[in-house]
Amino acid sequence: MSGPVPSGGSGGLAAQAPAAPPFSAGPFVAMVVDEVTDYQRGILRGVEDELADTGTPVLVTVNHPRTGQDEDFLVRLLERGRVAALVVTAVQYHQLGQVLCSRALALGVPVVTISRRSPGTANVDADNAGAVRELMAHLIDECGARRPALLRGVHDSPDSAVREQAFRAALAERGMEVDEDLVLDGSYHREAAHRAVTALLARRRDLDAVVAANDAMAHGALDALRMAGLSVPGDVLVTGFDDLPESREGGLSLTTVDPGLHEQGRAAVRALRAQATGTGGTEDVRVPAVVVRRGSTRRGAAPVALPAGGERGAVARLDQDHLLEITRAFAGCSSLEELVDELAAHVPRLGVRSCFLVLLEEREDAAPAARVALAYARGAVSTGSAVFGNDELLPPEQLALLGRRAVIRTLAAGPRQHGYLLLEPGAGDRSRMLDLLQVDLTRALDALARERRLQEHAVELERVVALRTRQLEQEVAVRREAESRLRRANAELERIAMRDPLTGLANRRALDAALAERWERAARGDDPLGLVICDVDHFKGYNDRYGHPAGDECLRAVATALAAVAVRPGDVSARHGGEEFAVLLPATDERGTAHVARLLLAGVRALGIEHAGSPRASVSVSAGWAVARPARGGTVQDLVDAADRALYEAKLTGRDRAVGAEAVGVGVGDAVEVARPAR
């Protein structure tokens, strides 16, 4: 375990005056995580505090199992001697941890795992079994719980397994049987736990306690219990594990376990130092864990309340609004240059000290390389394209701009690696926003790569067609097949360009083209042309309450209801922009257009999508409609403006209703309400 140390040696771990700038001065400690949450931050603070006297920087590598891993990149850094020591946390993608640990040990790099043992490494964890025994004694012997439910973590997590074993043993010691229907999978995430407890409460409500294997799942259980009308701790006791800051803020008051995350981080560094100096560090370390009793298990205490929000809530809302802007901006980018420019415009607001977007390049005539597409440091943004070898983090002059901690976020979709974001965190916790930014940026890069491959394929097909036409004019069948493939490729490109990727409806570009074409056709036949524009009511409130992914699902459901009423040949249903949709109805008069608007409102109500922030308690839409007779005057814009004004009137007069405007071409008058839902 204490074999030779690569270039840089143990100097990165031995006490010394802090180097400046650290990342360019020598090796760093790499910490591998799935995501950056309060759990990982607790360990990271311990690692940094223990390294404070050395000046050794820490690189946090975020490798989520759903976005792909790049162990080759980390292995290259290990082989170049850039990594002084390796800390591998309880990564879900266990194979990645084993690959990195095995390679590091072969190179003589000190390795410590945290709550995820790998062959040949020392492991640091908390006294999970002892803490759960004490927690169960508190719940059963002191609080009188008799029907506790268990929320366990991911299936192969050692911590989750030990905590479950201790839960079962505590019941067995007291002669109590484990009700397997009360053993739930929460995957260590709040949303998964919320869904599991909600499903349980739909079957039965006789549980009197929920024991969660971490705090995030405990908060998911609290959400589900509140929504079911159950009081905590009056009806159900709830406990967590990890004692994260959220559990101590506002009125949450969650009984939990302090696993000594800070001390785990410090113990990991002490073990690394011992390995580097050959004095030990191969023994497992178990950190004491302490049960923290709070209001969620205190009988007679006031019900556990939702957090008041305050400054942290305001920051979260600002982050969500900013992220929505970024998502919309990325979705509209048609080239890599546009995408980089959009990121450059938003990066100063991300709350980071520095940010580097590195894209990987594969060249036919040279070794693989990387280029810095965007650099943000010391308040300045540049979008140059500095190229460097892909076995380094950054070119030396830019690496020197980093402080003592950096986070690397892989931009990968399945096996395809587009590059990474290298960030130096700023003040405050923006990790959740950066998680979503990582996903949005990866999606945008992947979409551009797919479109670029289609375009390259189309160009190649054109070249093949021209060549074969000149050389093989007799082979008609071959030429026709190539032309057919080219048409299909171009048709696919056109289809992608005219469809909204989220809802599958026609996009704004397709709607504008349809409006122009249907207008000319209606003018030739003196036919009416109807247009309905609708908008999801209180959609920002829905996003704030339920989150961005739920907002996407809501828009997809509304799009389905929209398509269900635009069923005649020639009808066009489209996403007009954001949460706004439109239905174009050729050869449809005022009566028919008003009828379609009413059907649309009824269809959305029938979805029954919960919306606690709406007066109806479910998602609804407001609609404005107008009818034009192009042969009698007016323009397409007159029709759109009339429907828009009618929609605005529907919003002003109470929402969840349809309002119509007078006919376009005969004089567009004030909006008139033609359908008011029963209340």
XYZ file of C-alpha atoms in Angstrom:
679
model
C 0.000 0.000 0.000
C 2.839 2.400 0.669
C 4.672 1.831 -2.614
C 6.482 4.504 -4.599
C 4.784 7.856 -4.950
C 4.638 9.338 -8.490
C 6.176 12.666 -9.426
C 5.274 15.157 -6.763
C 5.634 12.334 -4.229
C 4.094 12.760 -0.806
C 5.020 16.413 -0.879
C 1.436 17.269 -1.688
C 0.358 15.699 1.644
C 3.224 16.623 3.942
C 2.942 19.798 6.027
C 4.494 22.717 4.188
C 3.839 26.335 3.294
C 0.856 26.555 0.926
C 1.953 26.723 -2.689
C 0.607 29.449 -4.953
C -0.898 28.984 -7.400
C -1.652 25.417 -6.171
C -3.007 23.610 -9.256
C -0.039 24.606 -11.390
C 2.517 24.097 -8.616
C 2.170 20.368 -8.096
C -0.061 17.321 -7.596
C -3.518 17.541 -6.058
C -5.820 15.278 -4.059
C -8.659 13.895 -6.219
C -12.019 13.162 -4.576
C -14.482 11.105 -6.650
C -18.232 11.651 -6.044
C -21.534 10.932 -7.835
C -22.958 14.370 -7.081
C -22.237 17.332 -4.815
C -24.678 17.447 -1.898
C -24.391 18.464 1.752
C -23.184 14.913 2.492
C -20.212 15.189 0.151
C -19.570 18.780 1.237
C -19.309 17.662 4.881
C -16.600 15.154 3.978
C -14.904 17.638 1.645
C -14.637 20.253 4.413
C -12.862 17.687 6.592
C -10.464 16.824 3.764
C -9.680 20.501 3.128
C -9.240 21.320 6.835
C -6.806 18.440 7.299
C -4.864 19.605 4.222
C -4.911 23.276 5.258
C -1.282 23.261 6.399
C -0.010 21.776 3.114
C -1.427 24.066 0.433
C -2.509 20.948 -1.487
C -5.467 21.660 -3.782
C -8.477 19.326 -4.041
C -10.108 18.334 -7.343
C -13.674 17.037 -6.907
C -14.641 14.827 -9.871
C -18.402 14.473 -10.375
C -19.209 11.243 -12.213
C -22.939 10.557 -12.138
C -23.852 7.000 -13.291
C -26.664 8.331 -15.515
C -24.422 10.716 -17.474
C -21.505 8.385 -18.042
C -18.027 8.125 -16.578
C -14.603 9.048 -17.850
C -12.248 6.877 -15.819
C -9.712 7.077 -18.671
C -9.313 10.804 -18.026
C -8.657 10.277 -14.312
C -6.312 7.382 -15.054
C -4.304 9.635 -17.386
C -3.947 12.184 -14.581
C -2.822 9.403 -12.218
C -0.234 8.142 -14.704
C 1.198 11.642 -15.236
C 1.742 12.054 -11.501
C -0.839 14.854 -11.238
C -2.702 13.055 -8.426
C -0.971 12.963 -5.060
C -3.705 10.865 -3.428
C -7.172 9.527 -4.194
C -10.351 9.607 -2.074
C -13.243 7.556 -3.464
C -16.618 8.120 -1.804
C -19.640 5.819 -1.910
C -20.054 6.111 -5.685
C -23.085 4.249 -7.060
C -21.152 3.220 -10.150
C -18.986 0.828 -8.140
C -16.961 -0.406 -11.139
C -15.573 3.099 -11.632
C -14.333 3.187 -8.047
C -12.663 -0.206 -8.397
C -10.942 0.772 -11.663
C -9.547 3.974 -10.162
C -8.493 2.357 -6.884
C -6.791 -0.533 -8.676
C -4.861 1.760 -11.023
C -3.853 4.140 -8.251
C -2.543 1.291 -6.085
C -0.560 -0.082 -9.029
C 1.061 3.345 -9.429
C 1.806 3.668 -5.710
C -0.689 6.495 -5.199
C -2.224 6.530 -1.677
C -5.933 5.566 -1.768
C -8.716 5.712 0.813
C -12.363 4.838 0.274
C -15.266 6.259 2.253
C -18.210 3.927 2.941
C -17.399 1.886 -0.147
C -14.616 -0.667 0.422
C -12.434 -1.651 -2.526
C -9.829 -4.478 -2.436
C -6.477 -3.370 -1.068
C -7.643 0.022 0.262
C -8.333 1.406 3.702
C -11.954 2.390 4.305
C -13.391 5.162 6.461
C -17.006 5.055 7.580
C -19.298 5.847 10.502
C -20.537 3.493 13.208
C -23.761 2.886 11.312
C -24.883 -0.168 13.272
C -24.349 1.413 16.690
C -26.146 4.601 15.682
C -29.175 2.736 14.305
C -29.365 0.596 17.463
C -29.475 3.748 19.572
C -31.974 5.367 17.177
C -34.315 2.342 17.323
C -34.103 2.259 21.114
C -35.174 5.904 21.127
C -38.108 5.249 18.756
C -39.365 1.992 20.299
C -38.442 2.159 23.983
C -38.745 5.886 24.577
C -41.346 6.977 21.997
C -43.457 3.805 21.814
C -43.228 3.156 18.053
C -44.643 -0.253 17.083
C -45.067 -0.169 13.295
C -41.967 1.557 11.882
C -41.379 1.799 8.133
C -37.842 1.719 6.689
C -36.631 3.850 3.763
C -33.411 2.231 2.527
C -30.854 3.590 0.073
C -29.445 2.175 -3.169
C -29.387 -1.617 -3.301
C -25.596 -2.081 -3.268
C -24.692 0.615 -0.735
C -22.767 -0.846 2.247
C -24.052 1.948 4.518
C -27.653 1.251 3.544
C -27.187 -2.495 4.061
C -25.691 -2.071 7.553
C -28.431 0.380 8.568
C -31.132 -2.017 7.349
C -29.545 -4.943 9.206
C -29.436 -2.912 12.421
C -33.102 -1.886 11.928
C -34.158 -5.532 11.539
C -31.990 -6.669 14.483
C -33.504 -4.017 16.775
C -37.028 -5.287 16.021
C -35.977 -8.920 16.464
C -34.367 -8.165 19.855
C -37.742 -6.841 21.038
C -39.753 -9.738 19.652
C -41.231 -7.601 16.882
C -41.605 -8.913 13.323
C -40.517 -6.890 10.308
C -43.508 -5.985 8.138
C -41.940 -6.281 4.666
C -44.656 -4.064 3.192
C -43.199 -1.253 5.309
C -39.670 -1.718 3.870
C -39.395 0.823 1.036
C -36.751 1.762 -1.542
C -35.851 5.456 -1.532
C -32.508 5.329 -3.413
C -31.089 8.031 -1.091
C -33.126 10.704 -2.965
C -35.934 12.928 -1.723
C -38.229 12.484 -4.734
C -37.931 8.678 -4.792
C -38.683 8.543 -1.062
C -41.659 10.882 -1.484
C -43.134 8.618 -4.149
C -42.529 5.450 -2.137
C -44.223 6.828 0.998
C -47.094 8.286 -1.038
C -47.724 4.857 -2.591
C -47.576 3.241 0.863
C -50.108 5.698 2.307
C -52.448 4.915 -0.586
C -52.418 1.250 0.580
C -52.398 1.707 4.335
C -51.944 4.351 7.015
C -51.219 2.290 10.142
C -47.486 3.077 10.318
C -46.371 5.138 13.304
C -42.728 5.884 12.353
C -40.477 6.271 9.304
C -36.774 5.428 9.656
C -34.890 6.872 6.664
C -31.327 5.841 5.786
C -30.439 9.478 5.061
C -31.869 12.966 5.642
C -32.871 13.549 2.008
C -35.237 10.551 2.137
C -36.549 11.693 5.534
C -37.548 15.029 4.000
C -39.232 13.194 1.132
C -41.227 11.226 3.713
C -42.143 14.463 5.528
C -43.450 15.883 2.239
C -45.607 12.797 1.592
C -46.979 12.677 5.154
C -47.933 16.366 5.077
C -49.677 15.967 1.725
C -51.628 13.000 3.154
C -52.812 15.142 6.085
C -50.718 13.333 8.712
C -48.935 15.220 11.483
C -45.278 14.808 12.451
C -44.667 13.846 15.228
C -48.351 13.627 16.270
C -49.331 10.807 13.889
C -45.976 9.566 12.600
C -42.422 9.881 13.919
C -39.679 10.525 11.344
C -35.892 10.087 11.593
C -33.047 10.602 9.144
C -29.306 9.995 8.985
C -26.406 12.402 8.241
C -27.519 15.542 10.171
C -27.328 17.787 7.097
C -27.865 21.569 7.428
C -31.406 21.359 6.003
C -32.410 19.199 8.970
C -31.376 21.916 11.400
C -32.896 24.934 9.618
C -36.188 26.718 10.177
C -38.953 24.559 11.606
C -37.829 21.220 10.158
C -36.299 19.964 13.445
C -35.497 16.444 12.207
C -34.252 13.724 14.548
C -31.231 12.237 12.795
C -27.730 10.826 13.208
C -24.543 12.867 13.044
C -22.087 10.466 11.304
C -19.119 12.778 11.772
C -18.738 13.647 8.089
C -16.108 16.282 8.857
C -14.123 13.811 10.938
C -14.448 11.157 8.197
C -12.805 13.583 5.773
C -9.995 14.354 8.222
C -9.484 10.660 9.001
C -9.223 9.910 5.267
C -6.403 12.457 4.850
C -4.578 11.136 7.937
C -4.704 7.638 6.427
C -3.410 8.978 3.092
C -0.500 10.708 4.857
C 0.385 7.517 6.703
C 0.391 5.581 3.405
C 2.505 8.234 1.683
C 5.133 8.134 4.451
C 5.051 4.324 4.812
C 3.926 4.496 8.452
C 0.574 2.750 8.065
C -2.794 4.043 6.916
C -4.066 0.698 5.600
C -6.348 -0.009 8.569
C -10.096 0.681 8.382
C -11.301 3.643 10.442
C -14.735 3.812 12.054
C -15.869 7.264 13.183
C -18.361 7.498 16.094
C -21.927 8.460 15.130
C -24.276 10.309 17.473
C -28.089 10.308 17.560
C -29.448 13.866 17.544
C -32.961 14.011 19.064
C -35.213 16.757 17.729
C -38.863 17.623 17.298
C -39.767 15.014 14.652
C -39.777 12.299 17.378
C -40.766 14.393 20.396
C -44.306 13.407 21.378
C -46.353 16.455 22.260
C -44.111 18.777 20.285
C -45.592 21.213 17.786
C -46.045 19.713 14.299
C -42.933 19.885 12.160
C -43.351 22.906 9.882
C -42.188 23.673 6.384
C -39.028 25.817 6.254
C -39.714 29.516 6.241
C -37.603 30.038 3.156
C -35.865 33.327 3.864
C -32.659 34.190 2.115
C -31.857 30.616 1.093
C -35.317 30.213 -0.449
C -34.951 33.487 -2.321
C -31.594 32.385 -3.717
C -33.150 29.071 -4.810
C -35.927 30.912 -6.631
C -33.436 33.187 -8.367
C -31.366 30.154 -9.375
C -34.452 28.443 -10.787
C -35.447 31.521 -12.799
C -31.898 31.846 -14.118
C -31.764 28.161 -14.980
C -35.022 28.475 -16.916
C -33.455 31.306 -18.921
C -30.398 29.153 -19.626
C -32.519 26.157 -20.649
C -34.501 28.251 -23.104
C -31.345 29.861 -24.470
C -29.566 26.516 -24.950
C -32.632 25.029 -26.677
C -32.524 27.802 -29.277
C -28.847 27.335 -30.216
C -28.229 25.974 -33.703
C -24.424 25.887 -33.554
C -21.643 25.231 -31.071
C -20.538 28.855 -31.357
C -24.013 30.063 -30.337
C -24.049 27.636 -27.397
C -20.659 28.841 -26.138
C -21.764 32.469 -26.516
C -24.925 31.775 -24.487
C -22.924 30.086 -21.728
C -20.495 33.037 -21.735
C -23.424 35.434 -21.266
C -24.753 33.519 -18.265
C -21.624 32.273 -16.517
C -20.939 35.473 -14.485
C -24.272 34.855 -12.706
C -23.509 31.252 -11.755
C -21.866 32.221 -8.480
C -18.510 30.581 -9.314
C -15.069 32.170 -9.099
C -13.933 30.589 -12.344
C -15.357 28.331 -15.021
C -13.707 26.569 -17.962
C -15.605 24.699 -20.671
C -13.287 22.091 -22.185
C -14.387 20.209 -25.317
C -12.676 17.052 -26.525
C -11.628 16.682 -30.138
C -10.739 13.592 -32.137
C -8.451 14.225 -35.090
C -7.731 11.759 -37.850
C -4.187 13.026 -38.367
C -3.146 13.599 -34.765
C -3.523 12.410 -31.197
C -6.770 13.285 -29.386
C -6.751 16.806 -28.014
C -8.843 19.125 -25.896
C -9.628 22.793 -26.325
C -10.809 25.480 -23.942
C -13.972 26.773 -25.617
C -14.789 29.191 -22.785
C -12.763 30.628 -19.925
C -14.166 32.717 -17.064
C -11.730 33.844 -14.389
C -11.297 36.966 -12.281
C -14.460 38.485 -13.719
C -13.366 38.215 -17.361
C -14.960 35.957 -19.994
C -13.218 34.773 -23.150
C -14.311 32.306 -25.816
C -10.959 31.418 -27.305
C -9.988 27.935 -28.441
C -6.706 27.132 -26.714
C -5.747 23.549 -27.631
C -3.815 21.297 -25.260
C -3.162 17.601 -24.663
C -6.099 15.661 -23.247
C -3.957 14.302 -20.407
C -4.015 17.660 -18.569
C -6.826 19.581 -16.880
C -6.071 22.913 -18.600
C -3.209 24.728 -20.303
C -0.683 25.836 -17.635
C -1.478 29.563 -17.876
C -5.170 28.895 -17.204
C -4.561 26.192 -14.627
C -2.693 28.832 -12.633
C -5.922 30.818 -12.249
C -7.609 28.125 -10.121
C -7.688 28.321 -6.340
C -7.302 25.445 -3.912
C -10.511 23.640 -4.805
C -11.996 22.764 -8.188
C -14.935 20.637 -9.305
C -14.911 18.784 -12.618
C -18.298 17.946 -14.156
C -18.314 15.451 -17.007
C -20.402 16.335 -20.072
C -21.265 12.881 -21.365
C -24.340 11.237 -22.870
C -23.980 7.489 -22.533
C -20.627 6.410 -23.970
C -20.101 9.711 -25.843
C -17.841 12.148 -24.019
C -18.208 15.759 -25.164
C -15.894 17.336 -22.576
C -16.165 18.762 -19.081
C -16.760 21.864 -16.999
C -13.956 22.749 -14.587
C -15.299 25.058 -11.875
C -13.918 26.835 -8.863
C -16.909 27.183 -6.477
C -17.813 30.565 -5.078
C -19.617 31.521 -1.884
C -22.948 29.837 -1.171
C -24.363 26.522 -2.316
C -25.175 26.494 -6.032
C -24.511 22.765 -6.527
C -28.121 21.874 -7.386
C -28.230 24.579 -10.031
C -24.882 23.408 -11.405
C -26.236 19.820 -11.506
C -29.088 20.988 -13.744
C -26.740 23.179 -15.802
C -24.550 20.116 -16.369
C -27.572 18.154 -17.657
C -28.816 21.010 -19.892
C -25.367 21.656 -21.349
C -24.836 17.945 -22.013
C -28.196 17.704 -23.789
C -27.444 20.751 -25.917
C -23.996 19.458 -26.890
C -25.428 16.050 -27.724
C -28.222 17.549 -29.853
C -25.714 19.661 -31.785
C -23.463 16.647 -32.280
C -26.367 14.599 -33.648
C -27.404 17.413 -35.974
C -23.812 17.874 -37.095
C -23.545 14.155 -37.881
C -26.793 14.325 -39.871
C -25.527 17.335 -41.798
C -22.190 15.652 -42.470
C -24.066 12.574 -43.581
C -26.187 14.679 -45.930
C -23.078 16.359 -47.397
C -21.427 12.998 -47.861
C -24.517 11.639 -49.583
C -24.553 14.627 -51.934
C -20.924 13.944 -52.796
C -21.651 10.291 -53.415
C -24.653 11.144 -55.609
C -22.606 13.547 -57.755
C -19.736 11.094 -58.100
C -21.899 8.123 -58.967
C -23.932 10.174 -61.429
C -20.768 11.122 -63.335
C -19.074 7.737 -63.215
C -21.916 5.227 -63.199
C -24.738 6.726 -65.226
C -25.811 3.206 -66.222
C -26.394 2.174 -62.623
C -29.714 3.957 -62.270
C -30.808 1.889 -59.341
C -27.745 2.870 -57.315
C -28.217 6.559 -58.108
C -31.907 6.481 -57.188
C -31.184 4.784 -53.902
C -28.556 7.371 -53.015
C -30.951 10.191 -53.912
C -33.654 8.591 -51.806
C -31.325 8.368 -48.819
C -30.389 12.014 -49.292
C -34.067 13.028 -49.333
C -34.703 11.044 -46.164
C -31.751 12.676 -44.443
C -32.874 16.148 -45.510
C -36.464 15.346 -44.523
C -35.246 14.255 -41.102
C -33.293 17.496 -40.733
C -36.380 19.484 -41.754
C -38.561 17.511 -39.324
C -36.139 18.200 -36.462
C -36.052 21.890 -37.384
C -39.877 22.168 -37.391
C -40.677 20.236 -34.194
C -40.535 21.307 -30.563
C -38.192 18.779 -28.858
C -40.022 18.819 -25.509
C -43.655 18.343 -26.607
C -43.359 16.913 -30.120
C -45.729 19.611 -31.431
C -44.934 21.983 -34.270
C -42.558 24.726 -33.105
C -42.889 28.484 -33.577
C -41.111 28.371 -36.943
C -43.529 25.702 -38.234
C -46.537 27.639 -36.885
C -45.460 30.822 -38.678
C -45.070 28.909 -41.949
C -48.496 27.282 -41.536
C -50.131 30.650 -40.764
C -48.744 32.176 -43.967
C -49.773 29.197 -46.116
C -53.291 28.823 -44.626
C -53.852 32.583 -44.896
C -53.160 32.571 -48.634
C -55.376 29.519 -49.142
C -58.255 31.077 -47.151
C -57.950 34.321 -49.157
C -58.402 32.417 -52.436
C -61.566 30.682 -51.260
C -63.058 33.426 -49.036
C -62.892 30.957 -46.129
C -62.645 31.803 -42.406
C -59.397 31.043 -40.514
C -59.544 30.458 -36.747
C -56.705 30.747 -34.241
C -56.673 29.767 -30.538
C -53.758 30.809 -28.307
C -53.638 29.366 -24.781
C -51.330 29.775 -21.818
C -50.849 27.498 -18.777
C -52.179 29.329 -15.717
C -49.764 30.042 -12.835
C -47.024 28.023 -14.563
C -44.152 29.804 -12.827
C -45.729 28.918 -9.491
C -46.018 25.325 -10.668
C -42.303 25.217 -11.566
C -41.324 26.865 -8.263
C -43.318 24.324 -6.263
C -42.759 21.082 -8.171
C -39.488 21.698 -9.981
C -38.247 21.993 -13.535
C -38.635 18.289 -14.534
C -42.254 18.246 -13.312
C -42.862 21.443 -15.300
C -41.641 19.680 -18.452
C -44.035 16.769 -17.783
C -46.898 19.248 -17.293
C -46.172 20.918 -20.664
C -46.080 17.531 -22.387
C -49.473 16.617 -20.882
C -51.025 19.929 -22.002
C -49.588 19.342 -25.483
C -51.373 15.965 -25.578
C -54.684 17.657 -24.700
C -54.014 20.255 -27.398
C -53.388 17.636 -30.086
C -56.615 15.854 -29.091
C -58.778 18.835 -30.180
C -56.891 19.672 -33.401
C -57.970 16.546 -35.275
C -59.193 17.732 -38.671
C -56.938 17.549 -41.735
C -55.163 20.894 -41.980
C -55.427 21.703 -38.242
C -52.075 22.642 -36.680
C -51.221 22.353 -32.969
C -47.998 24.089 -31.929
C -45.935 25.303 -29.013
C -46.033 29.082 -29.329
C -43.247 29.637 -26.794
C -42.546 28.786 -23.130
C -45.856 27.666 -21.587
C -47.900 29.129 -24.469
C -49.545 26.990 -27.176
C -51.589 27.637 -30.324
C -54.150 25.826 -32.510
C -54.652 26.933 -36.139
C -58.085 25.986 -37.544
C -58.569 26.408 -41.346
C -62.152 26.804 -42.658
C -63.488 27.333 -39.114
C -65.876 30.139 -38.187
C -66.477 31.827 -34.824
C -68.769 29.132 -33.520
C -66.375 26.327 -34.419
C -63.321 28.146 -33.055
C -65.081 28.913 -29.744
C -66.101 25.229 -29.525
C -62.492 24.071 -29.973
C -61.341 26.554 -27.302
C -63.906 25.152 -24.855
C -62.862 21.576 -25.670
C -59.235 22.525 -25.004
C -60.034 23.980 -21.569
C -62.082 20.891 -20.683
C -59.330 18.571 -21.911
C -56.712 20.231 -19.686
C -59.037 20.143 -16.667
C -59.610 16.441 -17.313
C -55.871 15.810 -16.968
C -56.265 16.445 -13.238
C -52.664 17.537 -12.774
C -52.226 18.663 -9.173
C -51.274 22.343 -8.746
C -51.461 23.436 -5.109
C -50.603 27.008 -6.115
C -53.692 27.388 -8.336
C -57.182 28.392 -7.127
C -58.503 25.232 -8.847
C -55.834 23.065 -7.141
C -55.094 21.623 -10.579
C -53.459 22.783 -13.790
C -55.654 24.853 -16.104
C -55.202 27.062 -19.157
C -56.590 30.357 -20.362
C -57.383 30.782 -24.046
C -57.951 33.640 -26.454
C -59.331 33.079 -29.938
C -59.982 35.062 -33.075
C -61.319 34.408 -36.580
C -60.141 36.142 -39.760
C -61.529 36.248 -43.288
C -58.415 37.049 -45.319
C -60.386 37.872 -48.485
C -61.950 40.853 -46.688
C -58.732 42.451 -45.429
C -56.342 42.297 -42.507
C -53.028 40.465 -42.110
C -51.709 37.357 -40.380
C -50.309 39.568 -37.627
C -53.773 41.090 -37.094
C -55.120 37.596 -36.413
C -52.307 36.747 -33.985
C -52.627 40.103 -32.211
C -56.396 39.678 -31.825
C -56.008 36.202 -30.287
C -53.234 37.515 -28.027
C -55.432 40.357 -26.773
C -58.249 37.941 -26.121
C -55.864 35.681 -24.166
C -54.747 38.690 -22.131
C -58.407 39.462 -21.365
C -58.958 35.841 -20.269
C -56.028 36.180 -17.870
C -57.273 39.499 -16.482
C -60.819 38.229 -15.904
C -59.931 35.207 -13.810
C -58.070 32.618 -15.920
C -59.327 29.095 -16.787
C -61.619 30.509 -19.470
C -61.767 31.243 -23.195
C -62.319 34.726 -24.604
C -62.950 35.567 -28.263
C -62.241 38.646 -30.366
C -64.280 40.144 -33.185
C -63.570 38.987 -36.706
C -60.315 40.096 -38.303
C -60.840 41.889 -41.594
C -64.163 43.380 -40.514
C -62.540 45.405 -37.766
C -60.879 43.844 -34.716
C -62.808 45.078 -31.682
C -62.671 44.508 -27.968
C -62.389 40.928 -26.697
C -65.700 39.280 -25.786
C -65.957 36.399 -23.364
C -67.759 33.449 -24.986
C -67.084 30.581 -22.597
C -66.965 30.768 -18.813
C -66.433 27.522 -16.884
C -68.726 26.553 -14.047
C -67.310 27.354 -10.635
